[in-house]
Structures are given as C-alpha cells and as structure tokens.
JSON list of C-alpha atoms in Angstrom, two decimals:
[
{"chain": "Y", "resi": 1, "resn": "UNK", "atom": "CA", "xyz": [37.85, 3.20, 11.34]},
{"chain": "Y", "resi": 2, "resn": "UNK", "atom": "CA", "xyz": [34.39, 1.40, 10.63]},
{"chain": "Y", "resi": 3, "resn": "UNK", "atom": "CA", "xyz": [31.97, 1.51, 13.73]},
{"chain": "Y", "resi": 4, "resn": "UNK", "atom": "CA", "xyz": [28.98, -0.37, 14.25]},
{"chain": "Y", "resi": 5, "resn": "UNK", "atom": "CA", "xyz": [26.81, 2.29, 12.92]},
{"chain": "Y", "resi": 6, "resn": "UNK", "atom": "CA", "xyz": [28.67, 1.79, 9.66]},
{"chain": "Y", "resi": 7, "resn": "UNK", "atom": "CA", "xyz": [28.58, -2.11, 9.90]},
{"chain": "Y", "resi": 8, "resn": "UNK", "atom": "CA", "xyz": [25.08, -1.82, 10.65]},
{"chain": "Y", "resi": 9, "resn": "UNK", "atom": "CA", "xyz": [24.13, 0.01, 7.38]},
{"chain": "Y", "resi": 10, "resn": "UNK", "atom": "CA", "xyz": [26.27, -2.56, 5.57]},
{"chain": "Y", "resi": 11, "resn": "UNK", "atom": "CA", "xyz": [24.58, -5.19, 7.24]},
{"chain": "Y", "resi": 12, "resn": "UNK", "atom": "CA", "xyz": [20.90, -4.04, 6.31]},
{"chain": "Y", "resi": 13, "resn": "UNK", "atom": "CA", "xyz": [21.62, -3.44, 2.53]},
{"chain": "Y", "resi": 14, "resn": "UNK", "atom": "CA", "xyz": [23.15, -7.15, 2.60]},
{"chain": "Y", "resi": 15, "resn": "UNK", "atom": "CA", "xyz": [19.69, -8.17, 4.56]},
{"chain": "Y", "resi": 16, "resn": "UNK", "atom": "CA", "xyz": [17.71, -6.28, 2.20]},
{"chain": "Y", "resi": 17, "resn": "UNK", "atom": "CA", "xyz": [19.66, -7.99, -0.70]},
{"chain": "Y", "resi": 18, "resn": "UNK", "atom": "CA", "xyz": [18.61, -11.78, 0.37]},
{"chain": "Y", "resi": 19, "resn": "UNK", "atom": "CA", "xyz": [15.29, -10.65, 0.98]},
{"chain": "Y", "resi": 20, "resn": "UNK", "atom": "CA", "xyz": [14.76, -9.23, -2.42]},
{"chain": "Y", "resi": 21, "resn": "UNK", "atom": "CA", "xyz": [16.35, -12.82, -3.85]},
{"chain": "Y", "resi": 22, "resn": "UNK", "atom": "CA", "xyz": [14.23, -14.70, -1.74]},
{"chain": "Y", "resi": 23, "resn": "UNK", "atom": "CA", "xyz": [10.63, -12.91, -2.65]},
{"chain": "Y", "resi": 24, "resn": "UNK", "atom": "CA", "xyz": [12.11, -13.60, -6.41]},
{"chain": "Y", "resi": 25, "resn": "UNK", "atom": "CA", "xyz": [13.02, -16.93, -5.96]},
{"chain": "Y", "resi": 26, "resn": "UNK", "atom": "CA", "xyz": [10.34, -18.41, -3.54]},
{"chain": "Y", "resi": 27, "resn": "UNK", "atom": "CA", "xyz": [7.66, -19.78, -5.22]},
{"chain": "Y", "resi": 28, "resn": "UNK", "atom": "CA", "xyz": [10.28, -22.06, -6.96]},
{"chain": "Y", "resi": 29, "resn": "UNK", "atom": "CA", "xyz": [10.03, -26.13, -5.69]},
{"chain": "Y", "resi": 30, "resn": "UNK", "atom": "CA", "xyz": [12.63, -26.81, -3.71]},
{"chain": "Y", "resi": 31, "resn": "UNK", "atom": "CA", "xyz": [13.85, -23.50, -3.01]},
{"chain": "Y", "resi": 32, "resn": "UNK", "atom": "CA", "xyz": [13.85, -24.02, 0.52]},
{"chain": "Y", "resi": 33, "resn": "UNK", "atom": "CA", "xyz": [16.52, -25.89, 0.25]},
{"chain": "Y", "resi": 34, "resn": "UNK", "atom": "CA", "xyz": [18.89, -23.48, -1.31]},
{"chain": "Y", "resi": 35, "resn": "UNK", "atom": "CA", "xyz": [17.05, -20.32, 0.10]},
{"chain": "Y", "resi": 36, "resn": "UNK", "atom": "CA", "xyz": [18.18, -22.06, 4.05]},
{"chain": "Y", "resi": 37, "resn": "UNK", "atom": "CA", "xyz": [21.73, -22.43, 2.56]},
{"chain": "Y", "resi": 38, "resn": "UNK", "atom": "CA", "xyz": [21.21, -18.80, 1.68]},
{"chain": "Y", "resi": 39, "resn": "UNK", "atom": "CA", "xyz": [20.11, -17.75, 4.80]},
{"chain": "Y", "resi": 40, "resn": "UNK", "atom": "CA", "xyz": [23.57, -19.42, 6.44]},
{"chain": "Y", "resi": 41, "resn": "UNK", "atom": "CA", "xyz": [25.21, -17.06, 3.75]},
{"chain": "Y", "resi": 42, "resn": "UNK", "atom": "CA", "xyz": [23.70, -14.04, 4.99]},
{"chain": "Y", "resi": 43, "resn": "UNK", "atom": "CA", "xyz": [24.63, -14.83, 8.55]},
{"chain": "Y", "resi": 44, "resn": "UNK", "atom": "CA", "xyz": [28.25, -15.47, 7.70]},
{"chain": "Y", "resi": 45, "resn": "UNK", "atom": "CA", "xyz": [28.01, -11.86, 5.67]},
{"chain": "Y", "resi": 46, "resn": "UNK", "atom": "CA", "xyz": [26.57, -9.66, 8.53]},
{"chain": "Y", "resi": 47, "resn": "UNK", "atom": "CA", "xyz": [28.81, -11.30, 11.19]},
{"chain": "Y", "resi": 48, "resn": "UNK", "atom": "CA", "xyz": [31.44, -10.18, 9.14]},
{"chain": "Y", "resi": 49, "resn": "UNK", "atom": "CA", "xyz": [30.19, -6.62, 8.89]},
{"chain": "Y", "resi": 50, "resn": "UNK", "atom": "CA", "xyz": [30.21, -6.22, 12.53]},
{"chain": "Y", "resi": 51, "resn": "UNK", "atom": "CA", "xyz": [33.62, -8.04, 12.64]},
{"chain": "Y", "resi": 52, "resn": "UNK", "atom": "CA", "xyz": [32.59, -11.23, 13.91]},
{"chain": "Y", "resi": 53, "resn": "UNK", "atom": "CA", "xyz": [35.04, -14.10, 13.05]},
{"chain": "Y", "resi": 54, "resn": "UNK", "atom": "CA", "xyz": [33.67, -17.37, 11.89]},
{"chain": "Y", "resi": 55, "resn": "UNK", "atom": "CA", "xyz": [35.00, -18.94, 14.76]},
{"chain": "Y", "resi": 56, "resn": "UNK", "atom": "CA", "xyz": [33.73, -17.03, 17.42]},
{"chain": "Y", "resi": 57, "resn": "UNK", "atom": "CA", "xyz": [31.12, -18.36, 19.42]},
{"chain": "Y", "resi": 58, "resn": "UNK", "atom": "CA", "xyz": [28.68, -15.81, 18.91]},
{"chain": "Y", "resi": 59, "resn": "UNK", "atom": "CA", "xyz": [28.33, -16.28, 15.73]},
{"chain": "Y", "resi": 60, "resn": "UNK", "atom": "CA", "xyz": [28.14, -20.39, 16.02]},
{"chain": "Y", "resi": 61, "resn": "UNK", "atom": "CA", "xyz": [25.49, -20.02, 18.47]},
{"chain": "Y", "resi": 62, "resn": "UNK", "atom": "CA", "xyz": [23.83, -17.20, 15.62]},
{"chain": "Y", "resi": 63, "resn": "UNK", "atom": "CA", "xyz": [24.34, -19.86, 12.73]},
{"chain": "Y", "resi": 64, "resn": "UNK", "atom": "CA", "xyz": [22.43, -22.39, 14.75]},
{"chain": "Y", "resi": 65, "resn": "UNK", "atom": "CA", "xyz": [19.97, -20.58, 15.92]},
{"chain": "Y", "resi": 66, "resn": "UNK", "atom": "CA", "xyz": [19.68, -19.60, 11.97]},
{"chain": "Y", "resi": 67, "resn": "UNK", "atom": "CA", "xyz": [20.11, -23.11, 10.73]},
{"chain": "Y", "resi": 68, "resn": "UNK", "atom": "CA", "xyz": [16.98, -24.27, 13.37]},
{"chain": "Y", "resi": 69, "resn": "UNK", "atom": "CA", "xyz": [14.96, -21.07, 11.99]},
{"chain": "Y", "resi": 70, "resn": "UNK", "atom": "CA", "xyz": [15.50, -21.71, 8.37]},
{"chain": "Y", "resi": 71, "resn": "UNK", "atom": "CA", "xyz": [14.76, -25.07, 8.21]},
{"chain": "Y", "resi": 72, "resn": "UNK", "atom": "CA", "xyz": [11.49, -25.14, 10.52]},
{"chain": "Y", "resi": 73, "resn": "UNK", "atom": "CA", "xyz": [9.65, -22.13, 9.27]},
{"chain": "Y", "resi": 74, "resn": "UNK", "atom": "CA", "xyz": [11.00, -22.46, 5.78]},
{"chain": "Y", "resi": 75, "resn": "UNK", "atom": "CA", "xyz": [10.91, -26.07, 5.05]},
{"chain": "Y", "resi": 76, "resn": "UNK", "atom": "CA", "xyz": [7.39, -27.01, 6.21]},
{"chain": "Y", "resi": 77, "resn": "UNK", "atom": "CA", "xyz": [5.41, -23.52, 5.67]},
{"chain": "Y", "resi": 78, "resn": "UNK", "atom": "CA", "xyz": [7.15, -23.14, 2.56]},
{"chain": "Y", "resi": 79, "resn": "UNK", "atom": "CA", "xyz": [7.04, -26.96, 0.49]},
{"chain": "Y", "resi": 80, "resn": "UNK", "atom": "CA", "xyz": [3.17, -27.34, 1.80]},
{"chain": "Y", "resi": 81, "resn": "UNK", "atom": "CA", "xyz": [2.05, -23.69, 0.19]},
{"chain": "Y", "resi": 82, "resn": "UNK", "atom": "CA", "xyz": [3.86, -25.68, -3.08]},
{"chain": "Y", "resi": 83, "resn": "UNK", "atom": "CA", "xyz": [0.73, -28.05, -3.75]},
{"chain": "Y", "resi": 84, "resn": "UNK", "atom": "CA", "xyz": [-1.57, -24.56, -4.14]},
{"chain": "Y", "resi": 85, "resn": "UNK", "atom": "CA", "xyz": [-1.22, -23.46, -7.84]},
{"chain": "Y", "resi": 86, "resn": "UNK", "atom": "CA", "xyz": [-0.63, -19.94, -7.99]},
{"chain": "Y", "resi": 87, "resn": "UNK", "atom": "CA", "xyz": [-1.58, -18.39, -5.62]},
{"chain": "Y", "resi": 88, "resn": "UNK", "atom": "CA", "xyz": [0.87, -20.97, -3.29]},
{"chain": "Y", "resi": 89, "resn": "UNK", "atom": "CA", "xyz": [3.67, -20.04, -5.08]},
{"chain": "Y", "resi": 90, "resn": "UNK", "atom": "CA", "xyz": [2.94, -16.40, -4.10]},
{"chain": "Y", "resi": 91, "resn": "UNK", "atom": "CA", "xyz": [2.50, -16.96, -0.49]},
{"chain": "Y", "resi": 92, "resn": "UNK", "atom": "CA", "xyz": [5.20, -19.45, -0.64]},
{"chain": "Y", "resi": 93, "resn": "UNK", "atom": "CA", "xyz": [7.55, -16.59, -1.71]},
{"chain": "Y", "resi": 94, "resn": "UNK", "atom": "CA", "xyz": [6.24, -14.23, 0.86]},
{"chain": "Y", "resi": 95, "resn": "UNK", "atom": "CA", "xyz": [6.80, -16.63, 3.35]},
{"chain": "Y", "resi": 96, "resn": "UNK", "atom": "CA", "xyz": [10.12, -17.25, 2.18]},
{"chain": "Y", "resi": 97, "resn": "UNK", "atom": "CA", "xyz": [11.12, -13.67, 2.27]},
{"chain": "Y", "resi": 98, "resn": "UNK", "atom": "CA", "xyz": [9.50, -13.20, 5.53]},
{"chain": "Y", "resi": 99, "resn": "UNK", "atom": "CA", "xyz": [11.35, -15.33, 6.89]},
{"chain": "Y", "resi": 100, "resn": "UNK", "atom": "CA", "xyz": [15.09, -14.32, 5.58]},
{"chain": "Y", "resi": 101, "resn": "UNK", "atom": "CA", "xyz": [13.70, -10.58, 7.19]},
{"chain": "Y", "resi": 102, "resn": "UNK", "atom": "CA", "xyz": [13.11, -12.26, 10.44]},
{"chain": "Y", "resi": 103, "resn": "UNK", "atom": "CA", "xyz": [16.34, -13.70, 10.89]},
{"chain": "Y", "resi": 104, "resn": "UNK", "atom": "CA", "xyz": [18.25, -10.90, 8.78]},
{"chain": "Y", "resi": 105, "resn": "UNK", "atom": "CA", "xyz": [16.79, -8.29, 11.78]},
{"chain": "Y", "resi": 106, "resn": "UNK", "atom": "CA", "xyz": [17.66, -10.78, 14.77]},
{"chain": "Y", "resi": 107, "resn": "UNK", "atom": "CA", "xyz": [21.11, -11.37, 13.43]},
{"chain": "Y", "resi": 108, "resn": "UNK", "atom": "CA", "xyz": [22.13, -7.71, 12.91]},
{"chain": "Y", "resi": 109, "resn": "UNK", "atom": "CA", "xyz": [20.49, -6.85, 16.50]},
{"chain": "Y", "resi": 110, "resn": "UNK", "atom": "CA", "xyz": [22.59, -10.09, 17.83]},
{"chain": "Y", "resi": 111, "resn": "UNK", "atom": "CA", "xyz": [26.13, -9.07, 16.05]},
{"chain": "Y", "resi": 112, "resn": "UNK", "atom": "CA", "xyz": [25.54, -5.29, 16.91]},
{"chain": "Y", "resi": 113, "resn": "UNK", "atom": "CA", "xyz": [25.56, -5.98, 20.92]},
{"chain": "Y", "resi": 114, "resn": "UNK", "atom": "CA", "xyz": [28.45, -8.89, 20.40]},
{"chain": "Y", "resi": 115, "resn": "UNK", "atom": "CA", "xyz": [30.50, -6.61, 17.87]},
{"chain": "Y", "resi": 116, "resn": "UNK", "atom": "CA", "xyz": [34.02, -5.35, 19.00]},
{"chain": "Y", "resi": 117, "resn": "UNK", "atom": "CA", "xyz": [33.35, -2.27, 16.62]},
{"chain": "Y", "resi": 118, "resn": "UNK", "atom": "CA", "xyz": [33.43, 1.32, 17.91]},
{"chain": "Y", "resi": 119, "resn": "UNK", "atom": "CA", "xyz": [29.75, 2.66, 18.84]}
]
C-alpha cells in the first residue's frame, strides 16, 4: 500500500524532473508558452501521486491556482528578460525554473494535506 510518504518522494523526483527541463529549456523564445503547459503537466502528475483524481476539486482549484502562477510570473518576467542577449536568456531560464520549483513545492504541500493516502 503506497502512503503519502511514498507519493511524496514520487512527487519530488517528478518536480525535480520539470525543473531540470525548464533551466534547459528557458532561455528559448517562446518557451513560456510550452514551459506553462508544462507546468499544468506536472500538476496533473503529482496529484496523481498523492491519488488525487482529475476531477476532484482540489486539484481544479490546484490547476488554477497553477494556470494563474504560470502565466503571470512566467509570461511577463520571462519574454521581457528575452530582449537581453545572453545574459537574458540565462536569467530567463533561471526564472523559468524558479518558477516550476515554486509551484512544484506548493502543489506537493497542497496534495499531501488533501491526499486520501495513508500517513
């Protein structure tokens, strides 16, 4: 029987996972766009670690929350660093991953207290 301890291990490699592909993939144009829709991805995946269903309503009110985050703090921090050569894209990645560890850490903190697992 998993527990949420177990989940919650799950959960952080999976964090640590979009994270990693987000400092990689960052400094690309556009990548905010796909790197939000990634961030909705990683939601879905560490709701489903702590057994969350995608209908439940903790995890819609998570998903919002996420979609809100993602596109505020990525879209506008993250397209403006774009018109700084270099160094931009850098930041811009940073940011980027930042970001996904933000809302990766709130998430698993959120799904942990709402989970039906076994402590």
């Amino acid at each position: 029987m998993r527990t949420k301890a177990d989940a919650k291990i799950q959960a952080e490699k999976i964090v640590s996972n979009w994270v990693t592909g987000a400092g990689l993939t960052g400094w690309i144009p556009g990548s905010t766009i796909f790197l939000a829709a990634g961030d909705m991805i990683m939601i879905r995946q560490v709701a489903d670690c702590f057994g969350i269903g995608v209908f439940n309503e903790s995890a819609l009110k998570a998903h919002l929350a996420g979609v809100a985050g993602a596109t505020a703090g990525g879209s506008i921090a993250g397209e403006v660093l774009n018109f700084i050569p270099i160094f931009g894209h850098i930041a811009k990645s940073v940011v980027m991953a930042g970001k996904a560890a933000l809302i990766g850490e709130a998430i698993i903190d959120y799904f942990y207290d709402e989970s039906p697992l076994a402590i």
